[in-house]
Coordinates of N, CA, C and O in Angstrom, one line a residue:
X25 N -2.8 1.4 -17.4 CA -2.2 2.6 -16.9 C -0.9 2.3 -16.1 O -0.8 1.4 -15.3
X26 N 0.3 3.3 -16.6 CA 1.1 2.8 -15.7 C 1.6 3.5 -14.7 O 1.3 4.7 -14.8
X27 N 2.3 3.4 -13.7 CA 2.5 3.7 -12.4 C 3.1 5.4 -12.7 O 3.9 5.3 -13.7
X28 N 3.2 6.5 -12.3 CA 3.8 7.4 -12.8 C 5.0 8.2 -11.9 O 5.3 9.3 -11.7
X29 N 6.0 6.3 -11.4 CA 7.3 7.4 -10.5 C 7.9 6.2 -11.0 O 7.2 5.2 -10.9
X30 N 9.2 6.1 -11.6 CA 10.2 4.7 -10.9 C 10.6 4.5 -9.9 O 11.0 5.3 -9.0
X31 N 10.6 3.0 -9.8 CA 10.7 2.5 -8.2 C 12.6 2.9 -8.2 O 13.2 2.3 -7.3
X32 N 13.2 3.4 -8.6 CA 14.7 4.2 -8.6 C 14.0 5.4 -7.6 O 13.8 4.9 -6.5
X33 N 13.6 6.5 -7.8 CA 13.1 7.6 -7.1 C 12.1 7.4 -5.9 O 11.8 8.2 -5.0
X34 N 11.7 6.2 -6.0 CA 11.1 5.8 -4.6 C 11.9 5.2 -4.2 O 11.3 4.5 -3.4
X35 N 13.3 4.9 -4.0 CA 13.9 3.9 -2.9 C 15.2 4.7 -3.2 O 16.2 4.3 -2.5
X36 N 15.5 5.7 -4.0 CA 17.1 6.3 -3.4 C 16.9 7.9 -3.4 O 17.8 8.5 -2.9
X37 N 15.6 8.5 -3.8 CA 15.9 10.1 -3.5 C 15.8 10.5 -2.2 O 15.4 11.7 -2.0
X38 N 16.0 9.9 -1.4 CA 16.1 10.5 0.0 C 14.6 10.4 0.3 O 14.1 11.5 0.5
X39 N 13.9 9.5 0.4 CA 12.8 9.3 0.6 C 12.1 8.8 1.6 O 12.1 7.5 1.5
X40 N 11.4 9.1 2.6 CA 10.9 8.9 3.6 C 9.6 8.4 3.9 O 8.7 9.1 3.5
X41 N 9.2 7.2 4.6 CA 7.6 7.3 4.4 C 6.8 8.3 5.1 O 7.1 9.0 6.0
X42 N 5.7 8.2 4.3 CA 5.0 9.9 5.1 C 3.8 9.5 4.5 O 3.6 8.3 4.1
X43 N 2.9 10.5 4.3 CA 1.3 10.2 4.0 C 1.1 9.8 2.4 O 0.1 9.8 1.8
X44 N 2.4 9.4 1.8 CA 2.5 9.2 0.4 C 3.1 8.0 0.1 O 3.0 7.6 -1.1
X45 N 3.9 7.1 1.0 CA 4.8 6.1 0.7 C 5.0 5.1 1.6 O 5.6 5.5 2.6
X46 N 4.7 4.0 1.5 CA 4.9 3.1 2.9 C 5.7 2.2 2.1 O 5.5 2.1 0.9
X47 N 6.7 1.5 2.6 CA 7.3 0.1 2.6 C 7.0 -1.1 3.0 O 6.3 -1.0 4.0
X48 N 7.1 -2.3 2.8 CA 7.1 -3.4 3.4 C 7.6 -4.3 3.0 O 7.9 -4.4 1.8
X49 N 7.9 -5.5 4.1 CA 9.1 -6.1 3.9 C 8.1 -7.3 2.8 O 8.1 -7.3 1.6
X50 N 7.7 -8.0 3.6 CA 6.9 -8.5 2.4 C 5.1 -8.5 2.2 O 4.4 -7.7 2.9
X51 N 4.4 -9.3 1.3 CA 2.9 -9.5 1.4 C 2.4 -9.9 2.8 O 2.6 -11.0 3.4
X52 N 1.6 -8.8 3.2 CA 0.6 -8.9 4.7 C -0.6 -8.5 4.1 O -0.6 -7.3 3.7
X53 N -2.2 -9.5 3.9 CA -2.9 -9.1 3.9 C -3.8 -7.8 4.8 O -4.5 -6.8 4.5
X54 N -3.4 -8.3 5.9 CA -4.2 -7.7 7.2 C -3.6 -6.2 7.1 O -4.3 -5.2 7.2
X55 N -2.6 -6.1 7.0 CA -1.9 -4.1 7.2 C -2.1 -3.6 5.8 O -2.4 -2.5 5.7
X56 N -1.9 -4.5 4.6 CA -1.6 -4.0 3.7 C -2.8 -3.4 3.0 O -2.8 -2.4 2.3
X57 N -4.2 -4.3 3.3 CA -5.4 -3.9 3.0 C -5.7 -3.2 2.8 O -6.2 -2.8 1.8
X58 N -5.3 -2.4 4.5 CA -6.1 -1.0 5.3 C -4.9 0.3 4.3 O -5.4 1.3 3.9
X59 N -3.5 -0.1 4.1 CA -2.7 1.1 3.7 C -3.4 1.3 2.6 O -3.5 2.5 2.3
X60 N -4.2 0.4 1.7 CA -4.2 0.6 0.6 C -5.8 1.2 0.5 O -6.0 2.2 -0.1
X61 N -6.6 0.5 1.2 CA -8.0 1.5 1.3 C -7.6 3.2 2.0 O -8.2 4.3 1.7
X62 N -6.6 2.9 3.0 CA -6.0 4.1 3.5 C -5.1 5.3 2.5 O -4.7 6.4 2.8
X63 N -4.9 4.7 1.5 CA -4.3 5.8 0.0 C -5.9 5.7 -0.7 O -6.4 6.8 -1.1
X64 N -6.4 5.1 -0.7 CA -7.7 5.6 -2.1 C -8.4 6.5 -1.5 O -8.9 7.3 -2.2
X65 N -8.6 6.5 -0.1 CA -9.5 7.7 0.6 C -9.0 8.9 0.3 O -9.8 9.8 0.1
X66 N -7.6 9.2 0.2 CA -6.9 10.4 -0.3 C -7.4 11.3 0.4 O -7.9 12.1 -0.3
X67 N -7.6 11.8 1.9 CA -8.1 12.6 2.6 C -7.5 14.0 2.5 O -8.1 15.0 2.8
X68 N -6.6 14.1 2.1 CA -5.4 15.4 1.7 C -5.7 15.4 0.3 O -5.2 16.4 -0.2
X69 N -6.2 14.9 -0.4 CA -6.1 15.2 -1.9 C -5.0 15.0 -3.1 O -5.1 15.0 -4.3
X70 N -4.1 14.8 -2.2 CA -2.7 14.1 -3.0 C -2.1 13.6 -3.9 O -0.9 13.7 -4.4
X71 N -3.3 12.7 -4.3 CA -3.2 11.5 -5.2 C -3.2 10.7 -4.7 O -2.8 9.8 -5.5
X72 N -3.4 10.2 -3.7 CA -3.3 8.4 -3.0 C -1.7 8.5 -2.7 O -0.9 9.4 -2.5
X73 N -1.6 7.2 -2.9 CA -0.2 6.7 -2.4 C 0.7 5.4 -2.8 O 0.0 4.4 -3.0
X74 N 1.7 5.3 -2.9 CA 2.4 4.3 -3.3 C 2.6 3.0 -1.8 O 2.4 3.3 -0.6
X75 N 2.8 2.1 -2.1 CA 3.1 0.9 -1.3 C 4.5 0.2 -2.3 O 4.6 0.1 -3.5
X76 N 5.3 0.0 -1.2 CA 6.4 -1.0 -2.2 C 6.8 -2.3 -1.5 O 7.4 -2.3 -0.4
X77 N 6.6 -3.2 -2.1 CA 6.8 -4.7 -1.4 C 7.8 -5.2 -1.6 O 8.0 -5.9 -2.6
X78 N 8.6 -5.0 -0.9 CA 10.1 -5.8 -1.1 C 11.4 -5.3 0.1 O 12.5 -5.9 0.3
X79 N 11.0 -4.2 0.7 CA 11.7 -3.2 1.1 C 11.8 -3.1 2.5 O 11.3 -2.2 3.1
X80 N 12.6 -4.1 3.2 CA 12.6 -3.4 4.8 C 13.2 -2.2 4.9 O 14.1 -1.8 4.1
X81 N 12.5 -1.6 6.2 CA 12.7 0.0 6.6 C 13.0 0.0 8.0 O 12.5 -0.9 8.8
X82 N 13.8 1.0 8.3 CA 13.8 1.3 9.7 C 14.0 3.0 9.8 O 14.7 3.7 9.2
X83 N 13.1 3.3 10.9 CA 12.6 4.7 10.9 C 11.9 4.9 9.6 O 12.1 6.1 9.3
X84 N 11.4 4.5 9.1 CA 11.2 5.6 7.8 C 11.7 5.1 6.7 O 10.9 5.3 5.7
X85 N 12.7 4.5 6.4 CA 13.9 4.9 5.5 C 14.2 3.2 4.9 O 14.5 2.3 5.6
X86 N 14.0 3.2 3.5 CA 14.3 1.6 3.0 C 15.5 1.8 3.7 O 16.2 2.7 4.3
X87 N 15.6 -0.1 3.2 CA 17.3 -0.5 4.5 C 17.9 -1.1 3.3 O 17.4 -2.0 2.6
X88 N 19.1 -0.7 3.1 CA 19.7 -1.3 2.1 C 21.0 -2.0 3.4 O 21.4 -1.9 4.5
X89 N 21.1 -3.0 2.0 CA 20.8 -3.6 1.2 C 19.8 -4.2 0.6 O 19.6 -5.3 1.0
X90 N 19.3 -3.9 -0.1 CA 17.7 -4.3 -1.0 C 17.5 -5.6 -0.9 O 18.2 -6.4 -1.4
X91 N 16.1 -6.1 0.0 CA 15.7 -7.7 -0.2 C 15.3 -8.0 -1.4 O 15.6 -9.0 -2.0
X92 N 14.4 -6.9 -1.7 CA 13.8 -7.6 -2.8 C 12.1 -8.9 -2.7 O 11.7 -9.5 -1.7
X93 N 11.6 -8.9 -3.9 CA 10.4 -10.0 -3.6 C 11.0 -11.6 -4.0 O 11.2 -11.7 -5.2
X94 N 11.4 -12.6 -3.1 CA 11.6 -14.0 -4.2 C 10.4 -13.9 -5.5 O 9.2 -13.6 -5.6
X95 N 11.3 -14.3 -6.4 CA 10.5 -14.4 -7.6 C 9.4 -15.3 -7.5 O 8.2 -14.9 -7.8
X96 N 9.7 -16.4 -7.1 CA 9.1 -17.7 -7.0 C 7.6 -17.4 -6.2 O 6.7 -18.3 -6.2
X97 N 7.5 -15.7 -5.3 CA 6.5 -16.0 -4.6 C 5.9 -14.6 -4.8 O 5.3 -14.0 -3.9
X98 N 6.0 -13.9 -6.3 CA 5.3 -12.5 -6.7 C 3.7 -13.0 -7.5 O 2.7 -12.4 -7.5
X99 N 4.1 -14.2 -8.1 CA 2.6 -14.5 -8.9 C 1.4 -15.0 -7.7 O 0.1 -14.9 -7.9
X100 N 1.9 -15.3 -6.5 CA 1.1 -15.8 -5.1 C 0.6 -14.5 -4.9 O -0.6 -14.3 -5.1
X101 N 1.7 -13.3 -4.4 CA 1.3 -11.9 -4.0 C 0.2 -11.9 -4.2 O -0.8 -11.9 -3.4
X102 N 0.3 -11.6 -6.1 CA -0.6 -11.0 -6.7 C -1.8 -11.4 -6.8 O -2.7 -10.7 -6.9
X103 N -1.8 -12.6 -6.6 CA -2.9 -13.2 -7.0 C -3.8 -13.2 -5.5 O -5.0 -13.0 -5.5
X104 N -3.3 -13.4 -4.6 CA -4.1 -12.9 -3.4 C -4.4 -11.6 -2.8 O -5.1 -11.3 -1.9
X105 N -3.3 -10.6 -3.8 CA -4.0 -9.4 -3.5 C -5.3 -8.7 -4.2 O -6.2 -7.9 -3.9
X106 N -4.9 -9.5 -5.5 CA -6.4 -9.2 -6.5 C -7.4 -10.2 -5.4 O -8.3 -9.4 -5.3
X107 N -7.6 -10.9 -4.9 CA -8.4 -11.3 -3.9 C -8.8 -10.5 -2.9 O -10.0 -10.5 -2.5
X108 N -8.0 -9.9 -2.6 CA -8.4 -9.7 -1.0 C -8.3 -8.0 -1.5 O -8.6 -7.4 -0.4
X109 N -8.2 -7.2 -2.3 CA -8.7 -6.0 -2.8 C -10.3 -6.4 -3.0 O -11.1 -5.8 -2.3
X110 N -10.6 -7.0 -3.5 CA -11.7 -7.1 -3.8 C -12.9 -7.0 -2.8 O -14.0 -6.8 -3.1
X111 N -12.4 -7.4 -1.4 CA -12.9 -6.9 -0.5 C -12.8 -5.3 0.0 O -13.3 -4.8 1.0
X112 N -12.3 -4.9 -0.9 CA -12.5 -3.1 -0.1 C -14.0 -2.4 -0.6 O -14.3 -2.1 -1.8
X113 N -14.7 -2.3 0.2 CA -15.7 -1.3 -0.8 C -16.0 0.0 -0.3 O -15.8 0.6 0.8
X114 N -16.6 0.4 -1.4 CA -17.0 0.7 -2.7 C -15.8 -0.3 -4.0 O -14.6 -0.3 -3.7
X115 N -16.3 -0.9 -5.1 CA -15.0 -1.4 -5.5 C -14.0 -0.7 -5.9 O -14.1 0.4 -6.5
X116 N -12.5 -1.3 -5.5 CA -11.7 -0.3 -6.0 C -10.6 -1.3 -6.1 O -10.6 -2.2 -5.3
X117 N -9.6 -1.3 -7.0 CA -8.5 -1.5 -7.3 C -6.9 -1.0 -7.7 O -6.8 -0.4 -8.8
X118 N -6.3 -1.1 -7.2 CA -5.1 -0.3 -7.1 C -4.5 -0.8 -8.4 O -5.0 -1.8 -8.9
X119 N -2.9 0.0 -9.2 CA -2.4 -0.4 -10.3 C -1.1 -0.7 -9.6 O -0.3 -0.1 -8.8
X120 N -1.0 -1.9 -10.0 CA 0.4 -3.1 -9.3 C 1.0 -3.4 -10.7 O 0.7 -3.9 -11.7
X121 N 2.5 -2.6 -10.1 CA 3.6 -3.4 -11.5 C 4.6 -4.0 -10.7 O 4.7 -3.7 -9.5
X122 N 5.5 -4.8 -11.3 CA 6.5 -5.5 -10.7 C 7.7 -5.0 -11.6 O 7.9 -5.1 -12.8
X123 N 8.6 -4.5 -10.4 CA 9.4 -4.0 -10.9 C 11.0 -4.4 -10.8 O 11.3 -5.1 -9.8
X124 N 11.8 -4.2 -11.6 CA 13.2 -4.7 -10.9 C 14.3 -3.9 -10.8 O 14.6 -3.0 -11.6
X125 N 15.0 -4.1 -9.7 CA 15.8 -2.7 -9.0 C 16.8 -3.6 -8.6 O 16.5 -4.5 -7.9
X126 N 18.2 -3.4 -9.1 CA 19.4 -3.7 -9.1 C 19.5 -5.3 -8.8 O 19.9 -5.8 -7.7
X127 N 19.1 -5.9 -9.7 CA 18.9 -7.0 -9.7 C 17.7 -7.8 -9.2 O 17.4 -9.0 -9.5
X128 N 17.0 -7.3 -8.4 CA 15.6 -7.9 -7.5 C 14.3 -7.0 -8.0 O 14.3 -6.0 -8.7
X129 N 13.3 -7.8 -7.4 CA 12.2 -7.9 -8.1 C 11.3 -7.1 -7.2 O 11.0 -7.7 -6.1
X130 N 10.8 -6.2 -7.3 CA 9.3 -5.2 -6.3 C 7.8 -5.3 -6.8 O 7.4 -5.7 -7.8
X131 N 7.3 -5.1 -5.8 CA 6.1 -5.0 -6.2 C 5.6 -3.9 -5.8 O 5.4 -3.7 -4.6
X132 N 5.4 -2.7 -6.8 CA 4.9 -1.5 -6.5 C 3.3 -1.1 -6.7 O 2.6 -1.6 -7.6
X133 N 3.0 -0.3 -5.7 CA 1.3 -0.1 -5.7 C 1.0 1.0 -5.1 O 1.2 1.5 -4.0
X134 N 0.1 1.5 -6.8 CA -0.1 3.0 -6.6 C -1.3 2.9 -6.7 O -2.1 2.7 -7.6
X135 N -1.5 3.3 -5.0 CA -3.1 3.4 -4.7 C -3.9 4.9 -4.9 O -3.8 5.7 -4.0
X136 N -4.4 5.2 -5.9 CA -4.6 6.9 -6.5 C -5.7 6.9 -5.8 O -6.3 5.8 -5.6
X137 N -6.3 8.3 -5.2 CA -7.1 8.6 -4.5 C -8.5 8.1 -5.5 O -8.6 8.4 -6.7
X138 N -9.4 7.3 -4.9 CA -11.1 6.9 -5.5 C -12.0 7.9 -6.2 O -12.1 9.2 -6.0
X139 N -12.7 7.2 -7.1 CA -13.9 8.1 -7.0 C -14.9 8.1 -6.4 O -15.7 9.0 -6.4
X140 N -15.2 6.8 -5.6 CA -16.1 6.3 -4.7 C -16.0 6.5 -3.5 O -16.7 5.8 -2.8
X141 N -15.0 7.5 -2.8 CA -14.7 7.4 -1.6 C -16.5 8.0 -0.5 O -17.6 8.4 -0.8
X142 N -15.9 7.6 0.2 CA -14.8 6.6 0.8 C -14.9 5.4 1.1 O -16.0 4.9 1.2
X143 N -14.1 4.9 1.1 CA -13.4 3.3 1.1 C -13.5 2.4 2.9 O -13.6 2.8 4.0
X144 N -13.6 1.1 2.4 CA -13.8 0.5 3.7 C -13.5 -1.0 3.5 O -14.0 -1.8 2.7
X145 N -12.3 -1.3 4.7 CA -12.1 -2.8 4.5 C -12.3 -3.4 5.2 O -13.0 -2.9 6.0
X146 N -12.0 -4.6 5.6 CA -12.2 -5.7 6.4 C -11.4 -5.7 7.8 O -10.2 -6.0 7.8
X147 N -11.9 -5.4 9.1 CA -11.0 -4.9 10.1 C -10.1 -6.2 10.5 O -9.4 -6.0 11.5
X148 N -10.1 -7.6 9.8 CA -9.4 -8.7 10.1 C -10.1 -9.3 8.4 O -11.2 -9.1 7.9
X149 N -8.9 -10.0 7.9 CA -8.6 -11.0 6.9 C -9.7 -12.1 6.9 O -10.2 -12.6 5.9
X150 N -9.9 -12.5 8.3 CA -10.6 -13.4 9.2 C -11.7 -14.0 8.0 O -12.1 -12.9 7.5
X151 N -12.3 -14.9 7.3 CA -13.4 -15.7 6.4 C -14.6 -15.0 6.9 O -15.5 -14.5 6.2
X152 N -14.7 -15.1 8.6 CA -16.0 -14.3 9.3 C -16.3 -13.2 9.5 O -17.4 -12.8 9.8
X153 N -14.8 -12.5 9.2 CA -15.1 -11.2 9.7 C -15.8 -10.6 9.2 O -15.6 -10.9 8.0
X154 N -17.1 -9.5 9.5 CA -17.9 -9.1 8.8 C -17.9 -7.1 9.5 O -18.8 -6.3 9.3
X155 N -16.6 -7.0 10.2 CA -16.7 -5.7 11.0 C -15.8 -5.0 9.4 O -14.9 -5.5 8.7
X156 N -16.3 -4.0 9.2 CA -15.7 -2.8 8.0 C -15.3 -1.9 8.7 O -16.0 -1.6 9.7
X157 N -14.0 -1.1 8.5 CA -13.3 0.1 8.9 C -12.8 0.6 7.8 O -12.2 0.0 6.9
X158 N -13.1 2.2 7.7 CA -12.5 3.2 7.1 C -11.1 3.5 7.5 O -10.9 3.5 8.7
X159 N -10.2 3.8 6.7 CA -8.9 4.1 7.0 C -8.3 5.3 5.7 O -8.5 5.5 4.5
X160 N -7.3 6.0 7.0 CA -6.7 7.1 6.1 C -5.2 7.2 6.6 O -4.6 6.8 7.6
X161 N -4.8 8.1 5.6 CA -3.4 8.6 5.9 C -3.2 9.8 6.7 O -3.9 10.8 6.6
X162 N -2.4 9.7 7.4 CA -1.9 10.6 8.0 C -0.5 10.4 8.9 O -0.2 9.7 9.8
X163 N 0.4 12.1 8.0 CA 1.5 11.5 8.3 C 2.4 10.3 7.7 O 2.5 10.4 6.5
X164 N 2.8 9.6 8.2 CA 3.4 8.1 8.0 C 2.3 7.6 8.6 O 2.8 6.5 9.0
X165 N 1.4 7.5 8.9 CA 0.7 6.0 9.7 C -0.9 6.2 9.1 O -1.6 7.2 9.1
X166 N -1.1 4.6 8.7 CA -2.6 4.4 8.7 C -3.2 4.2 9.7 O -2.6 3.8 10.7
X167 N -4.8 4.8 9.7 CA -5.1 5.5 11.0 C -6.7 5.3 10.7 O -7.2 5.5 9.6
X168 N -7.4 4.9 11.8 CA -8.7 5.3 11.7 C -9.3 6.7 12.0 O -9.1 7.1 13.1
X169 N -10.0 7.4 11.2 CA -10.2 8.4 11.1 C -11.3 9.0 12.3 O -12.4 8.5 12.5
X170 N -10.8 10.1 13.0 CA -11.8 10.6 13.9 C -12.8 11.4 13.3 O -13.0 11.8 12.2
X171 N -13.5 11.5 14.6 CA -15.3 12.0 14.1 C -15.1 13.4 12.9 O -15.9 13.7 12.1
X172 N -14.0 13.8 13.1 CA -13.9 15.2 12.2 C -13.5 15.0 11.4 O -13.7 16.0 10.7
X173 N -12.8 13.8 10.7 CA -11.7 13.4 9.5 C -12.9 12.6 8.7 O -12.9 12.6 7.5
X174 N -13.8 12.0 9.5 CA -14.8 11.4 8.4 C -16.1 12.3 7.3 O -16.8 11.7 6.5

């Protein structure tokens, strides 16, 4: 399946992060986890949400000049995010393409709302950690959800 926006319309239509689109500058297990069990919960119904890896932001807003992913370090990404997805349960897995935008390389991830919701990941990366947290969107920010949101 493929991703259904170009990463052109996520990084120049005037686009803001909000409960549909986060940035990051680069691969963080520990935040990236939660955004991404945090789009499959789809608490608004939405469709989930996109993540794009390559992209520092301030306020809101990619920062251009575009960083971009080093090449040399997208097959690592991936390969530790198919790992450490694999920790979300119920299983779920998000659709990851790598994209290239004016010469550099993204890693875009469109986390579509579950059918298993709701979702729950690892509240630390940690080998021991064995604490699970629910997470959702709201707004721009991943959030643990209060007594009424669950």
């Amino acid at each position: 399946m493929a991703i259904p926006i170009t990463i052109e319309k996520l990084l120049t239509e005037n686009v803001v992060e909000w409960a549909r689109i986060e940035f990051k500058e680069g691969w963080n297990p520990d935040t990236t986890l939660k955004t991404i069990s945090a789009f499959a919960n789809d608490i608004d119904n939405w469709g989930g949400g996109y993540l794009v890896i390559g992209v520092r932001e301030q306020d809101g807003r990619p920062q251009f000049p575009l960083q971009g992913v080093p090449a040399e370090k997208i097959d690592g990404y991936l390969k530790d995010m198919l790992n450490k997805c694999r920790r979300i349960q119920p299983e779920y897995m998000p659709i990851v393409e790598v994209a290239d935008y004016e010469g550099k390389k993204f890693i875009v991830v469109w986390a579509p709302g579950g059918n298993a919701r709701p979702y729950s990941s690892p509240k630390t990366m940690a080998k021991d950690s064995k604490e699970r947290i629910y997470y959702i969107r709201k707004m721009s920010s991943t959030i643990v959800p209060s007594e009424t949101e669950k």
